[in-house]
Coordinates of C-alpha atoms in Angstrom, one line a residue:
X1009 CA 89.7 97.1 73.1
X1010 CA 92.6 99.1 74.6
X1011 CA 93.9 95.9 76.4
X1012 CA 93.7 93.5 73.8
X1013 CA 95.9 96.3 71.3
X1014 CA 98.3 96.6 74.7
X1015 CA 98.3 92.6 74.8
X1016 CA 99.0 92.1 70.9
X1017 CA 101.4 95.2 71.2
X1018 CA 103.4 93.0 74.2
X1019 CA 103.2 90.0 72.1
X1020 CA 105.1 91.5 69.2
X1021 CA 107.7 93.1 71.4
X1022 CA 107.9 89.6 73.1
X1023 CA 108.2 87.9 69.9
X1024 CA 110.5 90.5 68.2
X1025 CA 113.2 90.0 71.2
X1026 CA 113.0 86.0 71.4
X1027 CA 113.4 86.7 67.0
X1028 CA 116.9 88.6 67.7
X1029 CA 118.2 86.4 70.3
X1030 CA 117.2 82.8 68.2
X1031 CA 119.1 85.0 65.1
X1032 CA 122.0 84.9 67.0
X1033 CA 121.9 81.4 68.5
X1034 CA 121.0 79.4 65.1
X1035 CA 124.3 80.8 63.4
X1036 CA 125.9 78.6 65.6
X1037 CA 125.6 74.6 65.5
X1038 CA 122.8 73.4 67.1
X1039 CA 123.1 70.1 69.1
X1040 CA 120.2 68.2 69.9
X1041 CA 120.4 66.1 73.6
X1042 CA 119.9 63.3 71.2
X1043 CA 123.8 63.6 70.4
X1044 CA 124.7 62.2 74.0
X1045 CA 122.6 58.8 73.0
X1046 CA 124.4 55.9 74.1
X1047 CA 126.7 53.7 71.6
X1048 CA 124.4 51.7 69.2
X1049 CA 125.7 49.9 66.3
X1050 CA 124.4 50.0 62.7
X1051 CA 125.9 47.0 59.8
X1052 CA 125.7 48.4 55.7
X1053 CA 127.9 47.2 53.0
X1054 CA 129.4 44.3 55.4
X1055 CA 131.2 46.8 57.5
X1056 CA 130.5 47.8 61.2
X1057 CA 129.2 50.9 62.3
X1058 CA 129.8 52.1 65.6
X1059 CA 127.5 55.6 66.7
X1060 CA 128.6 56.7 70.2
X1061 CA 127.6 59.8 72.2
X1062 CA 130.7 61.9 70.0
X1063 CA 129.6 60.6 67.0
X1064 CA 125.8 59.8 67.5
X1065 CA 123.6 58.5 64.9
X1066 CA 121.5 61.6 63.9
X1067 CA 119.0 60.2 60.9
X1068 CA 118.0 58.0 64.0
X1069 CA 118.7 59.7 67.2
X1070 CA 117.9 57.8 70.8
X1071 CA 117.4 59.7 73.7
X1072 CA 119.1 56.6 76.7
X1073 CA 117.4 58.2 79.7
X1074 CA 114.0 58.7 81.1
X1075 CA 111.5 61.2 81.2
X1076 CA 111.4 62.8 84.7
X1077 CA 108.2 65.4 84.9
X1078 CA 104.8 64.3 85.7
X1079 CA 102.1 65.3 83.3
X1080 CA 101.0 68.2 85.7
X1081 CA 104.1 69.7 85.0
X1082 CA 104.1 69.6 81.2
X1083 CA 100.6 70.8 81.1
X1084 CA 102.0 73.8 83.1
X1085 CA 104.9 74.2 81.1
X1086 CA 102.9 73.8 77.9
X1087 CA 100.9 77.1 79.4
X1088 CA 104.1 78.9 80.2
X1089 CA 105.5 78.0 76.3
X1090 CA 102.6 79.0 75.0
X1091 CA 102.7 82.6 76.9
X1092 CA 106.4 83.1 75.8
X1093 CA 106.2 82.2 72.0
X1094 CA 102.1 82.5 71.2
X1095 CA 100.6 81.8 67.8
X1096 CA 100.8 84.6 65.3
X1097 CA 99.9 84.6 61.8
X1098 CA 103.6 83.2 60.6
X1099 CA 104.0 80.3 63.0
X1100 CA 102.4 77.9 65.7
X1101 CA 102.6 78.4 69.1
X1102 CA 105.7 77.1 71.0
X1103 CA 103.6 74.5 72.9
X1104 CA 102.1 73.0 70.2
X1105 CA 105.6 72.3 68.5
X1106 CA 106.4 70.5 71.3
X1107 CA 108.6 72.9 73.4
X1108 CA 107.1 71.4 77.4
X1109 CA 108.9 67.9 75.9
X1110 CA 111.8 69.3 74.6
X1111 CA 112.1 70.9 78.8
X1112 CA 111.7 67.5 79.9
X1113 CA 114.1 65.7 77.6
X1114 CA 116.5 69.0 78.7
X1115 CA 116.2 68.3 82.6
X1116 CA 115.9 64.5 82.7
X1117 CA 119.5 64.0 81.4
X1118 CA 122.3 62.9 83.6
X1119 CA 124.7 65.6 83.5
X1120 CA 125.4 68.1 85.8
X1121 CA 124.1 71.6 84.2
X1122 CA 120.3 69.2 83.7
X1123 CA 120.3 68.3 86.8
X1124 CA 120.5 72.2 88.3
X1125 CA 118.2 73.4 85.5
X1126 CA 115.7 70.1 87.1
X1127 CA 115.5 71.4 90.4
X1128 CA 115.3 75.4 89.4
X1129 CA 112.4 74.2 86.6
X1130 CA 111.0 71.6 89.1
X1131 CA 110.9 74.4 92.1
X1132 CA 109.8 77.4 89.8
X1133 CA 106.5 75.4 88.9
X1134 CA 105.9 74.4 92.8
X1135 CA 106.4 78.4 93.2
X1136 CA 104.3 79.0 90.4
X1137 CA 101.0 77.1 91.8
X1138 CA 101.9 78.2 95.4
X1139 CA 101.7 81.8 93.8
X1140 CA 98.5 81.0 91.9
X1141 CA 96.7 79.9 95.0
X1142 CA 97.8 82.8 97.2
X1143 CA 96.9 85.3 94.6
X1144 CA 93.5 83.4 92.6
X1145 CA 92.8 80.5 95.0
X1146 CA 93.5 78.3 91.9
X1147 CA 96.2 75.9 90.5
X1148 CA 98.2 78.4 87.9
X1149 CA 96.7 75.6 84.3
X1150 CA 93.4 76.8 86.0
X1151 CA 93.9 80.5 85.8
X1152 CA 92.2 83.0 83.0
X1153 CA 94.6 84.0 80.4
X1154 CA 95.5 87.4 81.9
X1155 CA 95.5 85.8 85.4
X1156 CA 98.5 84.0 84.3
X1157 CA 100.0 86.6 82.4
X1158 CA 99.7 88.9 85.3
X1159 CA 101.8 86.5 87.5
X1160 CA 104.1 86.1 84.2
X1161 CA 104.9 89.5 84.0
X1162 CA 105.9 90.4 87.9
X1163 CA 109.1 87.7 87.1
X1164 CA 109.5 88.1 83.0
X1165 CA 112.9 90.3 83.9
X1166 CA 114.7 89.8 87.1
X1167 CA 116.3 92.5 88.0
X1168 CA 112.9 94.6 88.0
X1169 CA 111.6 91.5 90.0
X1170 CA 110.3 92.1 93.7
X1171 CA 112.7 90.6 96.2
X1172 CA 110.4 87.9 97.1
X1173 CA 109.7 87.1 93.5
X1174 CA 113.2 87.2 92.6
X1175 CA 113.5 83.0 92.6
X1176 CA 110.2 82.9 90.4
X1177 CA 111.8 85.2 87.8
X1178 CA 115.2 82.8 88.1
X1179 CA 112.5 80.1 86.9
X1180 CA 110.8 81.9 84.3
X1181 CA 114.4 82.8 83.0
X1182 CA 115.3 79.0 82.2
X1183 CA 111.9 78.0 81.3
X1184 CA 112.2 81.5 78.6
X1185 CA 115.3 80.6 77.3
X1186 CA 114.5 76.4 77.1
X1187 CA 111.4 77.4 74.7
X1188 CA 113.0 79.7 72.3
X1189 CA 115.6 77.2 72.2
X1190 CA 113.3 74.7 71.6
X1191 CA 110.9 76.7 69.3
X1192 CA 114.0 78.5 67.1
X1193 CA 115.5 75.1 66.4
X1194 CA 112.4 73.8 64.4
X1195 CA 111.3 74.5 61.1
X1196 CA 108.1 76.6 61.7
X1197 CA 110.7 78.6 64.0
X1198 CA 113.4 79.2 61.4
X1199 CA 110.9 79.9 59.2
X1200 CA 109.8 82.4 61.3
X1201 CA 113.4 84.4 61.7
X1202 CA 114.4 83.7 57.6
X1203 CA 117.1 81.3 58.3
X1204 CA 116.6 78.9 55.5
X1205 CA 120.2 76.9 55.6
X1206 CA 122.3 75.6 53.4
X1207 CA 120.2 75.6 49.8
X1208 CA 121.3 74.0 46.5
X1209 CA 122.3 76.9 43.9
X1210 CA 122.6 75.6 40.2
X1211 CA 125.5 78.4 39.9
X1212 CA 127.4 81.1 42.5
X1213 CA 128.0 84.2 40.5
X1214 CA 130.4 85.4 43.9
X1215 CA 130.0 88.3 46.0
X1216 CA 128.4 91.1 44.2
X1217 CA 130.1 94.5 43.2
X1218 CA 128.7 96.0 45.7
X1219 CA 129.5 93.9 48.8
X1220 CA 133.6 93.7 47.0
X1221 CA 133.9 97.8 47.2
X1222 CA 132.3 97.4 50.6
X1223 CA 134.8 95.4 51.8
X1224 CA 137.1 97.5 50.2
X1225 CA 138.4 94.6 47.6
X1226 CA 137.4 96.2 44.5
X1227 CA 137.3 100.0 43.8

């Protein structure tokens, strides 16, 4: 009983952190990869329309390149996502919105920055099932729960990581900060930090009173 209040305990802390970090990130624009799709060309009204990577087609966005991971490595990535951002009464988990494709849509694409995060994600998950084996003799999808989350938690912050673990936590670091991106940009996920967007308002009344002396612009 002790462990499961330390595990749900964790899970909020977790939770609470990726909340204040995804606060931050969503006040800024959010670009999906689908906004590097190649040219394609839309006709309405008689007149051309031409969509190119700057100015992408986004009620219909195309992702131009293939997939690279195998489906072992999204089912381990789903496990990892899953770990990060769990189900909690306010929202899915990360894995079950889709956060192991969104990784693969990340790496596959043909720009430099994917194609460092490919081989750091690509390598981590090699280390991960080496380190599975060595430690439980089994391939890390095959693990219990808390044999995972035992591995999980010797790289979940690199500078407390052991020097031999060090490139593990490098790889839990990307795969960490892929999900929340990938989670925080939905709308379960902004549901779950209040961000609700741009809303129509029948009438704006202005700042109140309160926020004007605040600011100092009315006394």
């Amino acid at each position: 009983m002790a462990h499961d209040k330390q595990t749900q305990i964790t899970n909020v802390k977790r939770r609470d952190a990726l909340k204040l970090l995804a606060t931050a990130a969503v006040a800024m624009p959010v670009m999906s990869m689908a906004s590097h799709a190649a040219a394609v060309t839309a006709k309405t009204k008689g007149a051309e329309l031409i969509y190119r990577p700057t100015d992408p087609d986004m009620l219909k966005p195309i992702v131009p390149w293939s997939m690279t991971l195998t489906q072992a490595e999204l089912d381990d990535l789903a496990v990892l996502a899953d770990i990060i951002i769990p189900a909690d009464a306010q929202s899915p988990s990360a894995a079950s919105l889709g956060a192991q494709h969104f990784i693969n849509e990340w790496v596959s694409a043909p720009y430099p920055q994917q194609k460092a995060d490919l081989v750091l994600v690509r390598g981590g998950l090699v280390w991960l099932n080496a380190e599975a084996k060595k430690r439980f003799d089994k391939a890390f999808a095959k693990l219990s729960t808390d044999q995972q989350k035992q591995i999980c938690d010797d790289i979940c912050f690199e500078p407390k990581a052991a020097a031999h673990l060090k490139h593990g936590a490098r790889f839990f670091a990307k795969v960490r900060d892929l999900t929340a991106t990938a989670f925080y940009t939905t709308e379960p996920g902004m549901a779950d930090i209040g961000y609700i967007g741009n809303k129509p308002m029948p009438s704006f009344d202005g700042p109140s009173d309160e926020v004007l002396r605040k600011l100092k612009l009315k006394s």
